[in-house]
Amino acid sequence: MTILTRRKLITSAAIGAGGLLTGCDALTRNPAFQHVLASAESANFTVQRALGDRMELASEYQVADLSPVFRANGTRDPGTSDYAASAAQGFADWRLRLTGLFVRPQTFSLAALQSFPQRTQITRHDCVEGWSAIGQWTGVPLKLLLDIAQLQASARFLVFHCADRLGGRPYYESIDLLDGSHPQTILAHRLNGEPLPVANGAPLRLRVERQLGYKQAKYVTGIQAVASLGGIGEGKGGYWQDVANYEWYAGI
Amino acid sequence: MHIHKESDIIPQPRHRLTTRLWHWINALCLLVLLMSGLTIFNAHPRLYWGEYGANNDYAWMAVGSSERIGYLRLGDMRIDTTGFLGNWQDSSGRTQTWAFPGWATIPSYYSLADGRRWHFFFAWIFSFGLTLFMIRSLWNRHIQSDLRMRRQEWRPSNIWRSFRDHSRISVIRQSWDKPYNVIQKLSYIGVIFILLPLMIMTGLTMSPAMDANWPLLTELFGGRQSARSLHFIAAFLLVLFFLIHMLMVLLSGPLRQTRAMITGGQARGVDK
């Protein structure tokens, strides 16, 4: 009796485990259930924004803390002839275009961006995959550019357009105005005291330090101020969000 | 010692309602968190100490695959894990080189975004559940009366006797309605007050936004990658606890034990 019961118990546990797995996959593919799971993500966003100062700085480190090698991920070279030509002349012809809901849309050359007051910060880059690298970034605070171009009252998000394509689609990312005006949010053109390497997003990449790596758009060519993310890409606010369902808010 | 007459004792189930509710909610949460956590681990199956750590840095633990051999590397030791870790066949017979196999992950196929959604949803339920259970169990004195270590229990002879008792099936079988012994108390206290809170805190440390809000937490664990390593180690200590827990339930009468954790069961026996 006891043996039979135990065997039954073990068998049903095994069946249960198998059923659980198939069940979980079915649930994962169910849009309504996905909606329930994703509700935790908006809780993460709300709670993390509510904790402490909304402008809290990410930890900054010392030169001694730098990663020996700063890992490059995603696109390591946009690979287009335009990009190669620009790289060949030190990106002298690179332009950053501020478009959309700005009072005074602007175009900046790399030299112009470098002539503004700069910010240098040693921060930790956390990839959604789990690895981290510490690097020293120098660049122009985004807030400074927003003050020059002046956002229209209806602007809610900043969309970063990039020169690279992944899987045939243009890479893009977006942040809200709170992160856009955060003091550590910069458009970096130097890494560890050297001009930004091609693999890390030369000549300009976004640093938005309180979010994960996929938000740190590389090869930035334009910033578009929008009222909603609906009309851009597939509407989820970024390449990985559109392609692989990553969360728009990447604070966790 | 004053012994109550049976009529004096207010009938008290072996497991209180809060304990039972939390036990099963927590069991579900931990199972989902473990399996979705393994999906997340598969995205980068390497562990480091310190603040940073990526492919060029030394990993104290790594799972990988080379030349059709799956392996687990711990420090300098490399263990062949073909068929189980790093190189395994999925249900349709295809070779996969993700670290943990599909039967151990949620979802059973690799999707970092879905794994994270499952993980963070159940992390909220788990955290609320643990907090409410702790508050309620202090309030109704479950912790003070059933889990608190008495001074004489710390005696090495008592701890040694408890270890010996755990190797005797006959003792385990009789122990099912006795007050918790010293090893049970230490295990439950260790899980409820150390391992489970450690899972939450090391988990929070991996969030860049939390690090900005609470940088002390990161420093406490010696950096983000250390926190990630501790998160993984604590998870496997919980798996170890689960395996011993299951063994003890099986040895001490799985039906009556499971029934007691569902219905509450009969009153706890008086002190030995």
Short mmCIF file of C-alpha atoms in Angstrom, two decimals:
data_model
loop_
_atom_site.label_atom_id
_atom_site.label_comp_id
_atom_site.label_asym_id
_atom_site.label_seq_id
_atom_site.Cartn_x
_atom_site.Cartn_y
_atom_site.Cartn_z
CA MET A 1 0.00 0.00 0.00
CA THR A 2 2.67 2.43 1.06
CA ILE A 3 4.93 1.52 -1.86
CA LEU A 4 2.09 1.85 -4.32
CA THR A 5 1.20 5.22 -2.87
CA ARG A 6 4.75 6.47 -3.11
CA ARG A 7 5.10 5.24 -6.64
CA LYS A 8 1.82 6.93 -7.50
CA LEU A 9 3.04 10.06 -5.84
CA ILE A 10 6.30 10.06 -7.79
CA THR A 11 4.56 9.23 -11.08
CA SER A 12 2.00 11.96 -10.60
CA ALA A 13 4.77 14.36 -9.64
CA ALA A 14 6.59 13.53 -12.88
CA ILE A 15 3.39 13.93 -14.92
CA GLY A 16 2.68 17.11 -13.03
CA ALA A 17 6.13 18.48 -13.84
CA GLY A 18 5.71 17.62 -17.54
CA GLY A 19 2.24 19.12 -17.56
CA LEU A 20 3.54 22.19 -15.83
CA LEU A 21 6.15 22.74 -18.51
CA THR A 22 3.74 22.37 -21.43
CA GLY A 23 1.26 24.45 -19.49
CA CYS A 24 3.80 27.18 -18.91
CA ASP A 25 4.69 27.32 -22.61
CA ALA A 26 1.01 27.54 -23.53
CA LEU A 27 0.51 30.28 -20.95
CA THR A 28 3.58 32.13 -22.20
CA ARG A 29 2.10 32.17 -25.71
CA ASN A 30 -1.31 33.30 -24.47
CA PRO A 31 -1.72 37.07 -25.01
CA ALA A 32 -4.07 37.53 -22.04
CA PHE A 33 -1.64 35.76 -19.72
CA GLN A 34 1.28 37.76 -21.14
CA HIS A 35 -0.69 40.84 -20.25
CA VAL A 36 -1.00 39.63 -16.64
CA LEU A 37 2.73 38.82 -16.43
CA ALA A 38 3.66 42.17 -17.96
CA SER A 39 1.62 43.99 -15.31
CA ALA A 40 4.51 43.32 -12.91
CA GLU A 41 6.74 45.33 -15.24
CA SER A 42 4.60 48.44 -14.88
CA ALA A 43 4.73 47.86 -11.12
CA ASN A 44 8.54 47.79 -11.37
CA PHE A 45 8.48 51.07 -13.29
CA THR A 46 6.08 52.79 -10.90
CA VAL A 47 7.84 51.61 -7.74
CA GLN A 48 11.37 52.30 -8.96
CA ARG A 49 10.38 55.80 -10.02
CA ALA A 50 8.61 56.37 -6.68
CA LEU A 51 11.59 55.28 -4.58
CA GLY A 52 13.78 58.11 -3.44
CA ASP A 53 14.76 61.00 -5.62
CA ARG A 54 13.60 60.64 -9.22
CA MET A 55 16.91 62.21 -10.27
CA GLU A 56 19.04 59.87 -8.12
CA LEU A 57 22.44 59.31 -9.71
CA ALA A 58 23.72 55.89 -10.69
CA SER A 59 26.86 54.87 -8.78
CA GLU A 60 30.07 56.28 -10.21
CA TYR A 61 33.41 54.50 -9.89
CA GLN A 62 37.14 55.18 -9.90
CA VAL A 63 39.62 54.63 -12.73
CA ALA A 64 40.94 51.64 -10.77
CA ASP A 65 37.52 49.98 -11.09
CA LEU A 66 37.42 50.01 -14.92
CA SER A 67 36.84 46.71 -16.75
CA PRO A 68 40.09 45.70 -18.48
CA VAL A 69 38.05 45.15 -21.66
CA PHE A 70 34.72 46.89 -22.20
CA ARG A 71 32.64 44.27 -23.95
CA ALA A 72 30.93 45.37 -27.16
CA ASN A 73 27.55 43.81 -27.89
CA GLY A 74 24.87 44.02 -30.57
CA THR A 75 26.11 45.71 -33.74
CA ARG A 76 29.93 45.90 -33.71
CA ASP A 77 30.13 47.74 -37.02
CA PRO A 78 27.18 49.20 -38.98
CA GLY A 79 29.04 48.03 -42.10
CA THR A 80 27.45 50.42 -44.59
CA SER A 81 29.56 52.35 -47.13
CA ASP A 82 28.24 55.66 -45.77
CA TYR A 83 29.34 54.72 -42.29
CA ALA A 84 32.74 53.49 -43.46
CA ALA A 85 33.29 56.74 -45.41
CA SER A 86 32.37 58.82 -42.38
CA ALA A 87 34.62 56.73 -40.12
CA ALA A 88 37.50 57.19 -42.59
CA GLN A 89 37.39 60.94 -42.03
CA GLY A 90 37.03 60.73 -38.28
CA PHE A 91 33.27 61.32 -38.47
CA ALA A 92 33.87 64.98 -39.42
CA ASP A 93 30.67 64.84 -41.49
CA TRP A 94 28.59 63.12 -38.79
CA ARG A 95 25.39 64.97 -37.99
CA LEU A 96 22.98 64.67 -35.08
CA ARG A 97 19.53 65.84 -36.09
CA LEU A 98 16.94 66.91 -33.51
CA THR A 99 13.55 66.56 -35.14
CA GLY A 100 9.91 66.22 -34.22
CA LEU A 101 8.31 68.15 -31.37
CA PHE A 102 11.06 70.71 -30.82
CA VAL A 103 10.43 74.45 -30.88
CA ARG A 104 13.76 74.90 -32.70
CA PRO A 105 14.81 71.72 -34.49
CA GLN A 106 18.60 71.57 -34.73
CA THR A 107 21.43 69.83 -36.49
CA PHE A 108 24.74 69.45 -34.68
CA SER A 109 28.08 68.37 -36.05
CA LEU A 110 30.29 66.19 -33.89
CA ALA A 111 32.67 69.16 -33.43
CA ALA A 112 29.77 71.34 -32.25
CA LEU A 113 28.72 68.72 -29.72
CA GLN A 114 32.28 68.47 -28.47
CA SER A 115 32.48 72.25 -28.03
CA PHE A 116 29.70 72.23 -25.41
CA PRO A 117 30.42 71.66 -21.71
CA GLN A 118 31.12 67.95 -21.28
CA ARG A 119 30.43 65.43 -18.57
CA THR A 120 32.74 62.50 -17.76
CA GLN A 121 31.41 59.63 -15.68
CA ILE A 122 32.65 56.15 -14.76
CA THR A 123 29.61 53.93 -14.60
CA ARG A 124 28.62 50.30 -14.75
CA HIS A 125 26.91 49.01 -17.87
CA ASP A 126 24.53 46.15 -17.08
CA CYS A 127 23.40 43.96 -19.94
CA VAL A 128 19.96 42.35 -19.81
CA GLU A 129 21.82 39.04 -20.27
CA GLY A 130 23.51 39.44 -16.90
CA TRP A 131 27.06 40.64 -17.52
CA SER A 132 28.45 44.03 -16.44
CA ALA A 133 31.31 46.23 -17.60
CA ILE A 134 32.62 49.45 -16.07
CA GLY A 135 33.64 52.21 -18.46
CA GLN A 136 34.49 55.89 -18.43
CA TRP A 137 32.23 57.93 -20.71
CA THR A 138 32.66 61.50 -21.88
CA GLY A 139 29.94 63.32 -23.71
CA VAL A 140 27.50 66.17 -23.89
CA PRO A 141 24.58 66.15 -21.42
CA LEU A 142 21.37 65.55 -23.33
CA LYS A 143 19.60 68.16 -21.17
CA LEU A 144 21.84 70.81 -22.71
CA LEU A 145 20.70 69.91 -26.23
CA LEU A 146 17.06 69.81 -25.11
CA ASP A 147 17.45 73.31 -23.64
CA ILE A 148 18.82 74.60 -26.94
CA ALA A 149 16.17 72.98 -29.14
CA GLN A 150 13.35 73.38 -26.58
CA LEU A 151 10.73 70.69 -26.41
CA GLN A 152 7.18 71.49 -27.35
CA ALA A 153 4.63 71.02 -24.56
CA SER A 154 3.19 67.90 -26.19
CA ALA A 155 6.51 66.02 -26.31
CA ARG A 156 6.60 62.94 -24.05
CA PHE A 157 9.39 60.73 -25.38
CA LEU A 158 12.75 61.04 -27.08
CA VAL A 159 13.42 58.51 -29.83
CA PHE A 160 17.03 57.77 -30.74
CA HIS A 161 17.61 56.83 -34.35
CA CYS A 162 20.77 54.91 -35.17
CA ALA A 163 22.95 54.19 -38.18
CA ASP A 164 23.04 50.43 -37.58
CA ARG A 165 20.60 47.75 -38.62
CA LEU A 166 20.05 44.43 -36.89
CA GLY A 167 18.33 41.64 -38.79
CA GLY A 168 17.51 44.15 -41.54
CA ARG A 169 15.71 46.59 -39.22
CA PRO A 170 17.04 49.94 -38.11
CA TYR A 171 18.03 50.02 -34.44
CA TYR A 172 16.26 52.58 -32.35
CA GLU A 173 15.50 53.24 -28.71
CA SER A 174 13.46 55.68 -26.68
CA ILE A 175 13.38 57.20 -23.22
CA ASP A 176 10.99 59.50 -21.42
CA LEU A 177 11.69 63.13 -20.56
CA LEU A 178 12.63 62.32 -16.97
CA ASP A 179 15.55 60.16 -18.08
CA GLY A 180 16.18 62.60 -20.93
CA SER A 181 16.95 65.41 -18.50
CA HIS A 182 18.79 63.25 -15.94
CA PRO A 183 22.28 64.69 -15.28
CA GLN A 184 24.00 61.40 -16.22
CA THR A 185 22.13 61.03 -19.50
CA ILE A 186 24.75 61.99 -22.06
CA LEU A 187 25.60 61.46 -25.70
CA ALA A 188 29.05 59.95 -25.29
CA HIS A 189 31.82 60.27 -27.85
CA ARG A 190 34.71 59.00 -25.71
CA LEU A 191 35.25 55.73 -23.86
CA ASN A 192 38.06 55.36 -21.31
CA GLY A 193 39.67 58.59 -22.51
CA GLU A 194 39.84 57.53 -26.17
CA PRO A 195 37.52 58.36 -29.07
CA LEU A 196 34.58 55.95 -28.90
CA PRO A 197 35.56 52.74 -30.76
CA VAL A 198 33.39 51.59 -33.68
CA ALA A 199 32.40 48.44 -31.76
CA ASN A 200 31.05 50.57 -28.91
CA GLY A 201 28.98 52.92 -31.08
CA ALA A 202 31.27 55.53 -32.66
CA PRO A 203 30.93 58.40 -32.95
CA LEU A 204 27.95 58.93 -30.61
CA ARG A 205 26.10 56.70 -28.23
CA LEU A 206 23.46 57.29 -25.62
CA ARG A 207 24.23 56.66 -21.95
CA VAL A 208 21.13 56.39 -19.81
CA GLU A 209 22.75 55.02 -16.70
CA ARG A 210 19.84 53.71 -14.65
CA GLN A 211 18.70 51.32 -17.36
CA LEU A 212 20.02 48.15 -19.01
CA GLY A 213 22.41 47.91 -21.95
CA TYR A 214 19.91 47.67 -24.80
CA LYS A 215 18.71 51.20 -24.00
CA GLN A 216 22.22 52.58 -24.67
CA ALA A 217 21.67 53.23 -28.40
CA LYS A 218 24.87 53.31 -30.49
CA TYR A 219 25.72 55.15 -33.75
CA VAL A 220 23.11 57.82 -32.91
CA THR A 221 22.14 60.00 -35.88
CA GLY A 222 18.98 61.63 -34.65
CA ILE A 223 16.74 62.43 -31.72
CA GLN A 224 13.07 62.70 -32.45
CA ALA A 225 10.75 64.21 -29.85
CA VAL A 226 7.32 62.55 -29.98
CA ALA A 227 4.05 62.58 -28.08
CA SER A 228 3.64 58.82 -28.38
CA LEU A 229 5.78 55.87 -29.43
CA GLY A 230 2.94 54.47 -31.52
CA GLY A 231 4.14 55.58 -34.93
CA ILE A 232 7.76 54.48 -34.60
CA GLY A 233 8.90 51.00 -35.65
CA GLU A 234 6.27 48.57 -34.40
CA GLY A 235 5.32 50.97 -31.67
CA LYS A 236 6.91 49.39 -28.64
CA GLY A 237 9.63 52.01 -28.28
CA GLY A 238 12.71 50.15 -29.38
CA TYR A 239 14.30 47.54 -31.61
CA TRP A 240 14.46 44.78 -28.96
CA GLN A 241 10.99 45.65 -27.70
CA ASP A 242 9.61 45.20 -31.25
CA VAL A 243 11.65 42.11 -32.09
CA ALA A 244 11.87 40.16 -28.83
CA ASN A 245 9.32 41.65 -26.41
CA TYR A 246 11.91 43.24 -24.14
CA GLU A 247 10.43 45.76 -21.74
CA TRP A 248 10.48 49.42 -22.75
CA TYR A 249 11.44 50.33 -19.18
CA ALA A 250 14.74 48.57 -18.49
CA GLY A 251 15.44 49.61 -14.90
CA ILE A 252 15.47 46.00 -13.75
CA MET B 1 7.48 21.73 34.30
CA HIS B 2 3.78 22.38 34.35
CA ILE B 3 1.89 20.07 32.05
CA HIS B 4 -1.48 21.20 30.80
CA LYS B 5 -4.38 18.81 30.95
CA GLU B 6 -5.71 18.06 27.53
CA SER B 7 -8.87 20.04 28.29
CA ASP B 8 -6.78 23.14 29.06
CA ILE B 9 -5.26 23.32 25.61
CA ILE B 10 -7.07 25.35 23.02
CA PRO B 11 -7.28 23.08 19.97
CA GLN B 12 -4.59 24.30 17.63
CA PRO B 13 -3.95 22.71 14.25
CA ARG B 14 -0.44 21.46 13.58
CA HIS B 15 -0.05 24.08 10.85
CA ARG B 16 -1.82 27.42 11.11
CA LEU B 17 -3.87 28.71 8.20
CA THR B 18 -1.29 31.43 7.37
CA THR B 19 1.49 28.86 7.37
CA ARG B 20 -0.43 26.54 5.05
CA LEU B 21 -1.47 29.28 2.64
CA TRP B 22 2.04 30.71 2.49
CA HIS B 23 3.63 27.25 2.19
CA TRP B 24 1.80 26.45 -1.04
CA ILE B 25 1.91 29.93 -2.56
CA ASN B 26 5.61 30.06 -1.75
CA ALA B 27 6.22 26.57 -3.18
CA LEU B 28 4.64 27.64 -6.48
CA CYS B 29 6.56 30.93 -6.51
CA LEU B 30 9.91 29.28 -5.81
CA LEU B 31 9.35 26.67 -8.53
CA VAL B 32 8.49 29.33 -11.13
CA LEU B 33 11.26 31.64 -9.93
CA LEU B 34 13.85 28.85 -10.12
CA MET B 35 12.83 27.70 -13.61
CA SER B 36 12.43 31.19 -15.08
CA GLY B 37 15.67 32.14 -13.32
CA LEU B 38 17.45 29.35 -15.18
CA THR B 39 16.16 30.83 -18.45
CA ILE B 40 17.69 34.17 -17.46
CA PHE B 41 20.93 32.44 -16.43
CA ASN B 42 21.08 30.76 -19.86
CA ALA B 43 21.48 34.21 -21.43
CA HIS B 44 24.92 34.47 -19.83
CA PRO B 45 25.92 31.23 -18.09
CA ARG B 46 28.97 32.62 -16.33
CA LEU B 47 29.35 33.89 -12.75
CA TYR B 48 31.85 36.41 -11.42
CA TRP B 49 32.92 38.07 -8.18
CA GLY B 50 33.07 41.83 -7.84
CA GLU B 51 31.30 44.73 -9.49
CA TYR B 52 31.86 43.89 -13.17
CA GLY B 53 32.20 40.69 -15.17
CA ALA B 54 31.82 39.87 -18.86
CA ASN B 55 33.26 37.42 -21.35
CA ASN B 56 36.84 38.67 -21.09
CA ASP B 57 36.84 38.54 -17.29
CA TYR B 58 37.53 35.49 -15.15
CA ALA B 59 34.38 33.58 -14.29
CA TRP B 60 34.54 31.36 -11.21
CA MET B 61 31.75 29.27 -12.67
CA ALA B 62 30.74 28.73 -16.27
CA VAL B 63 28.61 26.37 -18.29
CA GLY B 64 29.49 25.88 -21.91
CA SER B 65 29.88 23.59 -24.85
CA SER B 66 32.83 22.84 -27.07
CA GLU B 67 33.16 20.13 -29.70
CA ARG B 68 29.81 18.59 -28.78
CA ILE B 69 30.76 18.25 -25.14
CA GLY B 70 28.77 20.13 -22.54
CA TYR B 71 30.71 21.15 -19.50
CA LEU B 72 30.46 22.84 -16.14
CA ARG B 73 33.61 24.64 -15.07
CA LEU B 74 34.11 25.46 -11.38
CA GLY B 75 37.36 27.35 -10.90
CA ASP B 76 39.93 25.15 -12.66
CA MET B 77 37.81 22.02 -12.47
CA ARG B 78 35.97 21.02 -15.63
CA ILE B 79 33.16 18.50 -15.39
CA ASP B 80 31.66 16.78 -18.45
CA THR B 81 27.91 17.45 -18.33
CA THR B 82 26.93 16.37 -21.86
CA GLY B 83 23.23 15.54 -22.01
CA PHE B 84 22.45 17.61 -18.96
CA LEU B 85 24.21 21.02 -19.07
CA GLY B 86 25.66 22.92 -22.01
CA ASN B 87 24.93 20.28 -24.64
CA TRP B 88 21.67 18.35 -24.60
CA GLN B 89 18.84 17.11 -26.83
CA ASP B 90 15.50 18.89 -26.80
CA SER B 91 12.17 17.03 -26.95
CA SER B 92 12.37 16.84 -30.75
CA GLY B 93 15.89 15.41 -30.65
CA ARG B 94 17.76 18.53 -31.72
CA THR B 95 21.03 19.33 -29.99
CA GLN B 96 20.88 22.51 -27.93
CA THR B 97 23.81 24.31 -26.35
CA TRP B 98 21.99 26.49 -23.84
CA ALA B 99 23.32 25.91 -20.31
CA PHE B 100 20.21 24.51 -18.58
CA PRO B 101 17.99 22.08 -20.51
CA GLY B 102 14.44 22.86 -21.58
CA TRP B 103 12.80 20.65 -18.95
CA ALA B 104 14.33 22.86 -16.24
CA THR B 105 13.37 26.26 -17.64
CA ILE B 106 10.28 28.44 -18.09
CA PRO B 107 9.53 28.74 -20.90
CA SER B 108 10.98 25.42 -22.06
CA TYR B 109 12.47 27.20 -25.10
CA TYR B 110 14.90 30.09 -24.82
CA SER B 111 13.20 33.46 -24.50
CA LEU B 112 14.92 35.93 -22.20
CA ALA B 113 12.03 38.40 -22.37
CA ASP B 114 9.45 35.75 -21.39
CA GLY B 115 11.70 34.32 -18.68
CA ARG B 116 12.07 37.79 -17.19
CA ARG B 117 8.33 38.42 -17.29
CA TRP B 118 7.61 35.19 -15.42
CA HIS B 119 10.42 35.90 -12.98
CA PHE B 120 9.44 39.45 -12.09
CA PHE B 121 5.71 38.69 -11.82
CA PHE B 122 6.28 35.84 -9.39
CA ALA B 123 8.98 37.81 -7.58
CA TRP B 124 6.30 40.29 -6.50
CA ILE B 125 3.99 37.54 -5.20
CA PHE B 126 6.92 35.83 -3.49
CA SER B 127 8.08 39.04 -1.79
CA PHE B 128 4.64 40.05 -0.59
CA GLY B 129 3.96 36.49 0.57
CA LEU B 130 7.18 36.26 2.56
CA THR B 131 6.66 39.67 4.17
CA LEU B 132 3.06 38.93 5.17
CA PHE B 133 4.01 35.47 6.47
CA MET B 134 6.82 36.92 8.59
CA ILE B 135 4.60 39.62 10.08
CA ARG B 136 1.72 37.23 10.75
CA SER B 137 3.99 34.55 12.21
CA LEU B 138 5.60 36.98 14.61
CA TRP B 139 2.17 38.36 15.51
CA ASN B 140 0.61 34.95 16.22
CA ARG B 141 3.85 33.83 17.89
CA HIS B 142 4.36 30.88 15.52
CA ILE B 143 8.02 31.84 15.20
CA GLN B 144 8.55 32.43 18.92
CA SER B 145 6.81 29.27 20.04
CA ASP B 146 7.73 26.80 17.28
CA LEU B 147 10.98 27.98 15.71
CA ARG B 148 12.82 29.87 18.44
CA MET B 149 15.92 28.02 19.65
CA ARG B 150 15.92 27.36 23.43
CA ARG B 151 19.26 27.76 25.14
CA GLN B 152 19.67 24.04 25.90
CA GLU B 153 19.03 23.22 22.24
CA TRP B 154 22.31 24.87 21.26
CA ARG B 155 24.24 22.21 23.23
CA PRO B 156 26.50 20.25 20.84
CA SER B 157 25.22 16.98 22.30
CA ASN B 158 21.68 17.97 21.39
CA ILE B 159 22.64 19.00 17.86
CA TRP B 160 24.60 15.77 17.41
CA ARG B 161 21.65 13.72 18.66
CA SER B 162 19.40 15.49 16.18
CA PHE B 163 21.80 14.67 13.35
CA ARG B 164 21.81 11.01 14.40
CA ASP B 165 18.03 11.00 14.60
CA HIS B 166 17.87 12.17 11.00
CA SER B 167 19.70 9.04 9.89
CA ARG B 168 17.18 6.71 11.55
CA ILE B 169 14.05 6.11 9.57
CA SER B 170 12.19 4.82 12.63
CA VAL B 171 12.87 8.07 14.52
CA ILE B 172 11.89 10.20 11.51
CA ARG B 173 8.70 8.20 11.13
CA GLN B 174 7.72 8.85 14.75
CA SER B 175 8.74 12.49 14.68
CA TRP B 176 6.04 13.73 12.40
CA ASP B 177 3.78 15.17 15.11
CA LYS B 178 6.55 16.19 17.54
CA PRO B 179 7.73 19.75 18.09
CA TYR B 180 10.44 20.78 15.64
CA ASN B 181 13.89 19.43 16.49
CA VAL B 182 17.01 21.56 16.41
CA ILE B 183 17.94 20.76 12.81
CA GLN B 184 14.42 21.52 11.62
CA LYS B 185 14.40 24.80 13.53
CA LEU B 186 17.76 25.88 12.17
CA SER B 187 16.79 24.91 8.61
CA TYR B 188 13.46 26.72 8.71
CA ILE B 189 15.00 29.79 10.34
CA GLY B 190 17.85 29.72 7.83
CA VAL B 191 15.45 29.50 4.90
CA ILE B 192 12.83 32.00 6.10
CA PHE B 193 15.12 34.62 7.60
CA ILE B 194 18.35 34.24 5.62
CA LEU B 195 18.03 32.52 2.24
CA LEU B 196 14.67 33.90 1.11
CA PRO B 197 15.43 37.54 2.07
CA LEU B 198 18.87 37.08 0.48
CA MET B 199 17.17 36.06 -2.78
CA ILE B 200 15.11 39.26 -2.75
CA MET B 201 17.99 41.55 -1.83
CA THR B 202 20.53 40.09 -4.27
CA GLY B 203 17.79 40.13 -6.91
CA LEU B 204 17.15 43.83 -6.32
CA THR B 205 20.87 44.53 -6.51
CA MET B 206 20.94 43.34 -10.11
CA SER B 207 18.59 46.16 -11.11
CA PRO B 208 20.46 49.28 -12.29
CA ALA B 209 17.62 51.55 -11.14
CA MET B 210 17.67 49.98 -7.66
CA ASP B 211 21.43 50.47 -7.52
CA ALA B 212 20.88 54.18 -8.11
CA ASN B 213 18.25 54.27 -5.36
CA TRP B 214 19.95 51.97 -2.86
CA PRO B 215 23.69 51.85 -3.64
CA LEU B 216 24.43 50.45 -0.15
CA LEU B 217 22.76 47.18 -1.09
CA THR B 218 25.25 46.69 -3.92
CA GLU B 219 28.16 47.50 -1.63
CA LEU B 220 26.84 45.09 0.98
CA PHE B 221 27.17 42.21 -1.48
CA GLY B 222 30.50 43.36 -2.87
CA GLY B 223 29.22 44.47 -6.27
CA ARG B 224 26.60 43.57 -8.83
CA GLN B 225 28.31 40.47 -10.15
CA SER B 226 28.93 39.18 -6.62
CA ALA B 227 25.24 39.71 -5.93
CA ARG B 228 24.42 37.74 -9.07
CA SER B 229 26.69 34.90 -7.92
CA LEU B 230 25.12 34.93 -4.44
CA HIS B 231 21.64 34.94 -6.02
CA PHE B 232 22.55 31.77 -7.90
CA ILE B 233 24.24 30.07 -4.90
CA ALA B 234 21.30 30.88 -2.60
CA ALA B 235 18.90 29.50 -5.23
CA PHE B 236 20.77 26.20 -5.23
CA LEU B 237 20.87 26.09 -1.43
CA LEU B 238 17.08 26.38 -1.64
CA VAL B 239 17.04 23.48 -4.11
CA LEU B 240 19.14 21.49 -1.61
CA PHE B 241 16.70 22.40 1.16
CA PHE B 242 13.81 21.30 -1.07
CA LEU B 243 15.43 17.91 -1.79
CA ILE B 244 16.07 17.17 1.91
CA HIS B 245 12.61 18.50 2.78
CA MET B 246 11.08 16.10 0.23
CA LEU B 247 13.15 13.19 1.53
CA MET B 248 12.04 13.87 5.10
CA VAL B 249 8.39 14.17 4.07
CA LEU B 250 8.63 10.87 2.18
CA LEU B 251 10.30 9.12 5.11
CA SER B 252 7.96 10.48 7.77
CA GLY B 253 4.68 9.69 6.02
CA PRO B 254 4.01 11.70 2.87
CA LEU B 255 0.23 11.40 2.96
CA ARG B 256 -0.35 12.52 6.52
CA GLN B 257 2.28 15.22 6.18
CA THR B 258 0.79 16.60 2.97
CA ARG B 259 -2.72 16.32 4.41
CA ALA B 260 -1.60 18.26 7.50
CA MET B 261 -0.15 21.01 5.33
CA ILE B 262 -3.50 21.26 3.50
CA THR B 263 -6.09 20.81 6.27
CA GLY B 264 -4.00 21.88 9.24
CA GLY B 265 -3.80 18.43 10.85
CA GLN B 266 -3.97 17.53 14.51
CA ALA B 267 -2.59 19.41 17.45
CA ARG B 268 1.13 19.46 17.98
CA GLY B 269 2.42 17.13 20.73
CA VAL B 270 3.60 18.63 24.00
CA ASP B 271 7.30 19.02 24.73
CA LYS B 272 9.35 15.87 25.09
#
